[in-house]
Short mmCIF file of N, CA and C in Angstrom, two decimals:
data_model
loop_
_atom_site.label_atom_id
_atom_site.label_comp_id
_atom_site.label_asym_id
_atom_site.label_seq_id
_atom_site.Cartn_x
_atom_site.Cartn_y
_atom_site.Cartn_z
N UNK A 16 76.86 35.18 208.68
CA UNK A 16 77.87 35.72 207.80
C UNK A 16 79.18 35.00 208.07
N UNK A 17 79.83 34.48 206.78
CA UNK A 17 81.01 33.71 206.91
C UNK A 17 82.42 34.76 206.50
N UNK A 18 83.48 34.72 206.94
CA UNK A 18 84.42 35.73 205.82
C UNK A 18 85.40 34.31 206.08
N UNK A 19 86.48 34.35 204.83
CA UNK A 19 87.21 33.68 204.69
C UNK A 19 88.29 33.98 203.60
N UNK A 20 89.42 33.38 203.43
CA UNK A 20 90.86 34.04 202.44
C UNK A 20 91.11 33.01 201.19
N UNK A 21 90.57 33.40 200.24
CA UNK A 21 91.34 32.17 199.16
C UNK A 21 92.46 31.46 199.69
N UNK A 22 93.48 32.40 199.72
CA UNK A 22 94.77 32.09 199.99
C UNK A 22 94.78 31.00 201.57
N UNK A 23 94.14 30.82 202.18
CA UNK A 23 93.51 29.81 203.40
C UNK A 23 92.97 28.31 202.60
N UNK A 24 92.35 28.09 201.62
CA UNK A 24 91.90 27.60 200.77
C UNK A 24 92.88 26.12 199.71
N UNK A 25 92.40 25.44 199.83
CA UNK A 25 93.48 24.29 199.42
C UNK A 25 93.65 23.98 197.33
N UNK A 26 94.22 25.23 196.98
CA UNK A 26 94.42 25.65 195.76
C UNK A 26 93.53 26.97 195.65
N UNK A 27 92.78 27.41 196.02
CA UNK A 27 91.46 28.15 195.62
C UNK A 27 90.37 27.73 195.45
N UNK A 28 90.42 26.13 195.95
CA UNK A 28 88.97 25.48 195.64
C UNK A 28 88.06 25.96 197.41
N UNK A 29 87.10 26.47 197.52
CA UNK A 29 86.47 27.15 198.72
C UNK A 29 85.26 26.41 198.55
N UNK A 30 84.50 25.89 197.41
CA UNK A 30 83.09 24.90 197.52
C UNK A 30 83.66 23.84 197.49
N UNK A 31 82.93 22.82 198.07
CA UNK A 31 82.76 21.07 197.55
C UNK A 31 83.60 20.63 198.91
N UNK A 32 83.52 19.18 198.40
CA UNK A 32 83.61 17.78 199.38
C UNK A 32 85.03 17.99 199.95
N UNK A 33 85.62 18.79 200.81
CA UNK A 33 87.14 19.09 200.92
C UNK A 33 87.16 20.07 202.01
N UNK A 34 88.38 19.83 202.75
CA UNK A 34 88.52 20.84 203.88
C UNK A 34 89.53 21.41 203.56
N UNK A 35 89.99 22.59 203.66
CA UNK A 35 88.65 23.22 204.19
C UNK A 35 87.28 23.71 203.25
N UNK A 36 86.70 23.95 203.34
CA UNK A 36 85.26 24.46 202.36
C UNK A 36 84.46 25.30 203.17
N UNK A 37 83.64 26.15 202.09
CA UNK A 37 83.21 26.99 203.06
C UNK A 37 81.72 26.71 202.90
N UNK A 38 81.19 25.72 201.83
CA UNK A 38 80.27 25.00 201.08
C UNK A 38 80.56 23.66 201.22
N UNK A 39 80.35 22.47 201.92
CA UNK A 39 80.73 21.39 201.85
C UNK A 39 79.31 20.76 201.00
N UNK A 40 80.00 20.06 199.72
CA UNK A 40 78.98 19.81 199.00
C UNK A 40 79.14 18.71 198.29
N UNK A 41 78.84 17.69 197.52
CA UNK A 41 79.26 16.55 196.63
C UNK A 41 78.84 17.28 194.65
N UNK A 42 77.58 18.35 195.05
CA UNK A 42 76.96 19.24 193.63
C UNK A 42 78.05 19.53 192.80
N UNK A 43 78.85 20.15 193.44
CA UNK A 43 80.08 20.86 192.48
C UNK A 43 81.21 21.19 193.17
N UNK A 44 81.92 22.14 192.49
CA UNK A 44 83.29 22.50 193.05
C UNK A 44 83.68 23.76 192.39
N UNK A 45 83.80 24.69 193.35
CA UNK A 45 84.26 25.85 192.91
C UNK A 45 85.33 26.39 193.57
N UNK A 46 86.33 27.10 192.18
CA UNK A 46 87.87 27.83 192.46
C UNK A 46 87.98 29.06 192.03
N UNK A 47 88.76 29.43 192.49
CA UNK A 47 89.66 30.99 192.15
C UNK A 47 90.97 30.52 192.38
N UNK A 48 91.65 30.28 190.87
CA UNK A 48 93.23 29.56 190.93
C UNK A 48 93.84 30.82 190.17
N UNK A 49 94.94 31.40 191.22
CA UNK A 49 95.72 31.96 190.04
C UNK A 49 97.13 31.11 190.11
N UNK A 50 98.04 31.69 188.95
CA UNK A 50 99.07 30.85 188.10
C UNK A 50 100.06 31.68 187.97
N UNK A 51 101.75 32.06 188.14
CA UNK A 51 102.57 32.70 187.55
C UNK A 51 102.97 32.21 186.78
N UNK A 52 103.32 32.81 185.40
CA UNK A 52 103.58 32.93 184.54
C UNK A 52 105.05 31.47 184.32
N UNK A 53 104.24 30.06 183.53
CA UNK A 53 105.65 28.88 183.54
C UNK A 53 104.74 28.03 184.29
N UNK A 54 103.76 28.41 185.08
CA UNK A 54 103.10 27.12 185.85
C UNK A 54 102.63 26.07 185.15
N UNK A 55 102.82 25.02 185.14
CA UNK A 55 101.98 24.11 184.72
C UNK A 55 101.24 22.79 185.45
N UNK A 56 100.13 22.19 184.41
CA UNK A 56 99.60 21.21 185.30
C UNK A 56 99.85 19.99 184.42
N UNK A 57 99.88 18.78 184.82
CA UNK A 57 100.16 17.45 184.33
C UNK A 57 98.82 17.17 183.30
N UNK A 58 99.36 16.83 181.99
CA UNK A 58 97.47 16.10 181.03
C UNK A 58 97.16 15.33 181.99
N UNK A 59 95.90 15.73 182.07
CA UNK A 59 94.79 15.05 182.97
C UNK A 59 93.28 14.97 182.52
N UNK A 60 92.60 13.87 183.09
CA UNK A 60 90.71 13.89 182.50
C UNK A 60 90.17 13.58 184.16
N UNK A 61 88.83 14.05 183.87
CA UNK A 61 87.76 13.20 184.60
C UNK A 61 86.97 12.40 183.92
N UNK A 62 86.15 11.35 184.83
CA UNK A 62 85.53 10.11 184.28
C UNK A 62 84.18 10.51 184.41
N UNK A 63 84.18 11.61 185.81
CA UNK A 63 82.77 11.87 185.60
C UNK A 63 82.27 13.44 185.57
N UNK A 64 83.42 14.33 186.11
CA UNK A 64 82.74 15.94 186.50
C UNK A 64 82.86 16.14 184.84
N UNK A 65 82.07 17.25 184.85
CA UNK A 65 82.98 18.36 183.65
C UNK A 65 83.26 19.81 184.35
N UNK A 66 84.65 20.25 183.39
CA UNK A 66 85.15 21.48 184.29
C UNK A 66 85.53 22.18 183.60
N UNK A 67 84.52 23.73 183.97
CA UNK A 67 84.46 24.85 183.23
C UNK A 67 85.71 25.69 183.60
N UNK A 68 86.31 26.37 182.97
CA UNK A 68 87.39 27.04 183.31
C UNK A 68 86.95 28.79 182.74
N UNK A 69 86.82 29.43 183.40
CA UNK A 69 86.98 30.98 182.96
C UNK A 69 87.88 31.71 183.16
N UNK A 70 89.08 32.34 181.81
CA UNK A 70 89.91 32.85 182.24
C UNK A 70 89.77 34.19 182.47
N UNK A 71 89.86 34.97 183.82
CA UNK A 71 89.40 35.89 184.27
C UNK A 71 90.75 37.16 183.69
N UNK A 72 91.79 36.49 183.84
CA UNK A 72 92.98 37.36 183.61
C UNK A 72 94.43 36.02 182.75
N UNK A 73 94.94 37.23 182.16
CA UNK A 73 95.95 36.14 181.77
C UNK A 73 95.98 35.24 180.27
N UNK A 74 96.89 34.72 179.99
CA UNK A 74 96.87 33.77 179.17
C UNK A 74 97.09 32.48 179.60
N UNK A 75 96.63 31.70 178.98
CA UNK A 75 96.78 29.70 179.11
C UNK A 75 96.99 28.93 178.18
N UNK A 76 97.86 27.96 178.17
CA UNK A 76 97.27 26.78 177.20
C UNK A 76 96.53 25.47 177.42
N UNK A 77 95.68 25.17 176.95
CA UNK A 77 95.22 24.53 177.02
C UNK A 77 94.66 23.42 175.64
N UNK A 78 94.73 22.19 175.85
CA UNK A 78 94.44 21.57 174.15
C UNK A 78 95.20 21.67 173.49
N UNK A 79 96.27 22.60 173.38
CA UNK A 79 97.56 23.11 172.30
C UNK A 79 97.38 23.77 172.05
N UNK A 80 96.16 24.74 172.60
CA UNK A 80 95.87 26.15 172.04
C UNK A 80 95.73 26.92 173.42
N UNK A 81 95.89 28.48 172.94
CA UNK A 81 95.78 29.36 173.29
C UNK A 81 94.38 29.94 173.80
N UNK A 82 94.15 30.23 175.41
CA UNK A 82 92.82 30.73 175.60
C UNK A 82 93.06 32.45 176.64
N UNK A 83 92.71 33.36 176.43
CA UNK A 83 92.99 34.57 176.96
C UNK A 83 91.60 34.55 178.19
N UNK A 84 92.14 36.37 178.31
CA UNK A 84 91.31 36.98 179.40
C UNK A 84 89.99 36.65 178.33
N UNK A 85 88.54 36.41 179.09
CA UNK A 85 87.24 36.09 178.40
C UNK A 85 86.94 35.20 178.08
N UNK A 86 87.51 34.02 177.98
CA UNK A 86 87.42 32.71 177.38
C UNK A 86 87.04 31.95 178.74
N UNK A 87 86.00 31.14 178.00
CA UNK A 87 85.57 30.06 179.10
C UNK A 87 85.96 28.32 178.10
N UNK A 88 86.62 27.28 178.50
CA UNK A 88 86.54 26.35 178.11
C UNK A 88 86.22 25.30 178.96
N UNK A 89 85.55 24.24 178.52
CA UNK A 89 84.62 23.76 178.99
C UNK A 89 85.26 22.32 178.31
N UNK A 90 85.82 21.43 179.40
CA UNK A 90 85.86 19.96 179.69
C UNK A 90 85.35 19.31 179.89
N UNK A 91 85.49 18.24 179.01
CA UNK A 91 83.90 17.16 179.05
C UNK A 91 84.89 15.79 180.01
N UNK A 92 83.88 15.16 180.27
CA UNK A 92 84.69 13.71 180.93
C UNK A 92 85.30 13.06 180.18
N UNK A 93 86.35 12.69 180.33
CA UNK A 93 86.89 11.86 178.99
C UNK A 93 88.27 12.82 178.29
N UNK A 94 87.69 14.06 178.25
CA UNK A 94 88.62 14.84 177.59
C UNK A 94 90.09 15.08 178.00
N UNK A 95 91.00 14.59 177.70
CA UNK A 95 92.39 14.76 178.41
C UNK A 95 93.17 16.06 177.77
N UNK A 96 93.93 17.01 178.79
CA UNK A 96 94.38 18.07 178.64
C UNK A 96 95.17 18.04 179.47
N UNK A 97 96.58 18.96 179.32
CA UNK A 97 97.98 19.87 180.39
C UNK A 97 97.13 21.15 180.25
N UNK A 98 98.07 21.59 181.23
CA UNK A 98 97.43 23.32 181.91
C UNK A 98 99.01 23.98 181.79
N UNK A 99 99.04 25.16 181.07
CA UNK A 99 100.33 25.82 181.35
C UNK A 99 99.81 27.18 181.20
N UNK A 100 99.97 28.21 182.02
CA UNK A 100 100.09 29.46 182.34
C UNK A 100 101.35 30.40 181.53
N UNK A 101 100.87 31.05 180.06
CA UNK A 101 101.56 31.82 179.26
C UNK A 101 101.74 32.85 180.04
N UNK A 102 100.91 33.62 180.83
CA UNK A 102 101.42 34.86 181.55
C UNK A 102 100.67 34.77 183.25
N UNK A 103 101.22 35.52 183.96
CA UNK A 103 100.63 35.48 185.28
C UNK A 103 99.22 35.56 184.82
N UNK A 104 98.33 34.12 185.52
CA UNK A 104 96.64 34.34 185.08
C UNK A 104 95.93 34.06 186.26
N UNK A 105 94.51 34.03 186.31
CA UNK A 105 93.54 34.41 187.23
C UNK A 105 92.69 33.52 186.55
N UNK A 106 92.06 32.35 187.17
CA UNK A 106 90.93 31.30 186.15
C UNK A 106 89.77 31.56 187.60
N UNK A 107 88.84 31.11 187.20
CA UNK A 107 87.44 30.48 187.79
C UNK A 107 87.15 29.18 187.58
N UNK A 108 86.96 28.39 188.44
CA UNK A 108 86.88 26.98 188.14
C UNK A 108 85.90 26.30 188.20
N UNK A 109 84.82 25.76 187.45
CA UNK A 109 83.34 25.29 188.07
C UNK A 109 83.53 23.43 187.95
N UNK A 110 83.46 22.82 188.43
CA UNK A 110 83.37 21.60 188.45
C UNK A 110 82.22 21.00 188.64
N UNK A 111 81.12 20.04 187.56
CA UNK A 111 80.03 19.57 188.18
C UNK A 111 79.95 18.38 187.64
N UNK A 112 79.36 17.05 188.26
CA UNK A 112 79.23 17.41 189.82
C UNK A 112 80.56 17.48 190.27
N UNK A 113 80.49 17.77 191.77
CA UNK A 113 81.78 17.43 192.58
C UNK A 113 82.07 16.01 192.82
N UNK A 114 83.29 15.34 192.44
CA UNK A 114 83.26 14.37 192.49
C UNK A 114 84.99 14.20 193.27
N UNK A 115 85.18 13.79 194.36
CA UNK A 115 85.86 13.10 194.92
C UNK A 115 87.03 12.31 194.27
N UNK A 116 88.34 12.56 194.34
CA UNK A 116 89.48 11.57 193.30
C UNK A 116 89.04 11.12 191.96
N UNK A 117 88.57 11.96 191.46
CA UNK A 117 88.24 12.18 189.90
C UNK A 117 89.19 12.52 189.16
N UNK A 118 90.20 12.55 189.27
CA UNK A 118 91.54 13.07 188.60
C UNK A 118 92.59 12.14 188.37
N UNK A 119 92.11 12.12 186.78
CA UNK A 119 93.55 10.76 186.30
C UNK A 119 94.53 11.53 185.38
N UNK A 120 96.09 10.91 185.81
CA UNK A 120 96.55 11.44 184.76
C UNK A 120 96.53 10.89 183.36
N UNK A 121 96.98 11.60 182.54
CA UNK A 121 96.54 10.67 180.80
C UNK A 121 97.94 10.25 180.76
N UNK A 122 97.82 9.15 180.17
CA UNK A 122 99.29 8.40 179.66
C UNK A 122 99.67 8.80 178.11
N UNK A 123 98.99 9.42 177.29
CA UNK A 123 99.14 9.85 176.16
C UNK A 123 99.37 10.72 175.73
#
């Protein structure tokens, strides 16, 4: 039996190729990210994961649109997107595979 603290956790990512992990894995990558309300993330793609996002709580934008509590969106490789947090939110993050410095920013 393992116990461990998100908040210990290097964003909320606790699976995959990264320390700390509580799953050290190359398969995937899994998070519990929350966001206050104004956060944002830089447009960005991967070349090779795709990354599921479930918003557990909260609002987001994402694409230029709007995704609430229930919404899962789903990033393909290639796909370039910003992340901004409309209200304090709560996501789930699935990344597969896990891939190592997979994160470009988009120039566009």
């Amino acid at each position: 039996m393992k116990k461990a603290k998100l908040s210990d956790m290097k964003g909320g990512w606790f699976i995959g190729n990264f320390e700390p992990s509580l799953y050290k894995t190359n398969d995937c990558e899994v998070a519990v990210k929350t966001y206050k309300k104004g956060d944002k993330e830089d447009k960005h793609y991967h070349k090779i994961a795709t990354e599921f996002t479930a918003i557990v709580k909260g609002k987001v934008k994402m694409f230029d649109r709007i995704f609430e509590e229930g919404d899962v969106v789903v990033v393909e490789p290639g796909e370039a997107t910003a992340f901004e947090a409309l209200e304090d939110s709560m996501n789930v993050v699935v990344k597969l595979p896990g891939a190592n410095n997979d994160k470009y920013l988009s120039e566009d």
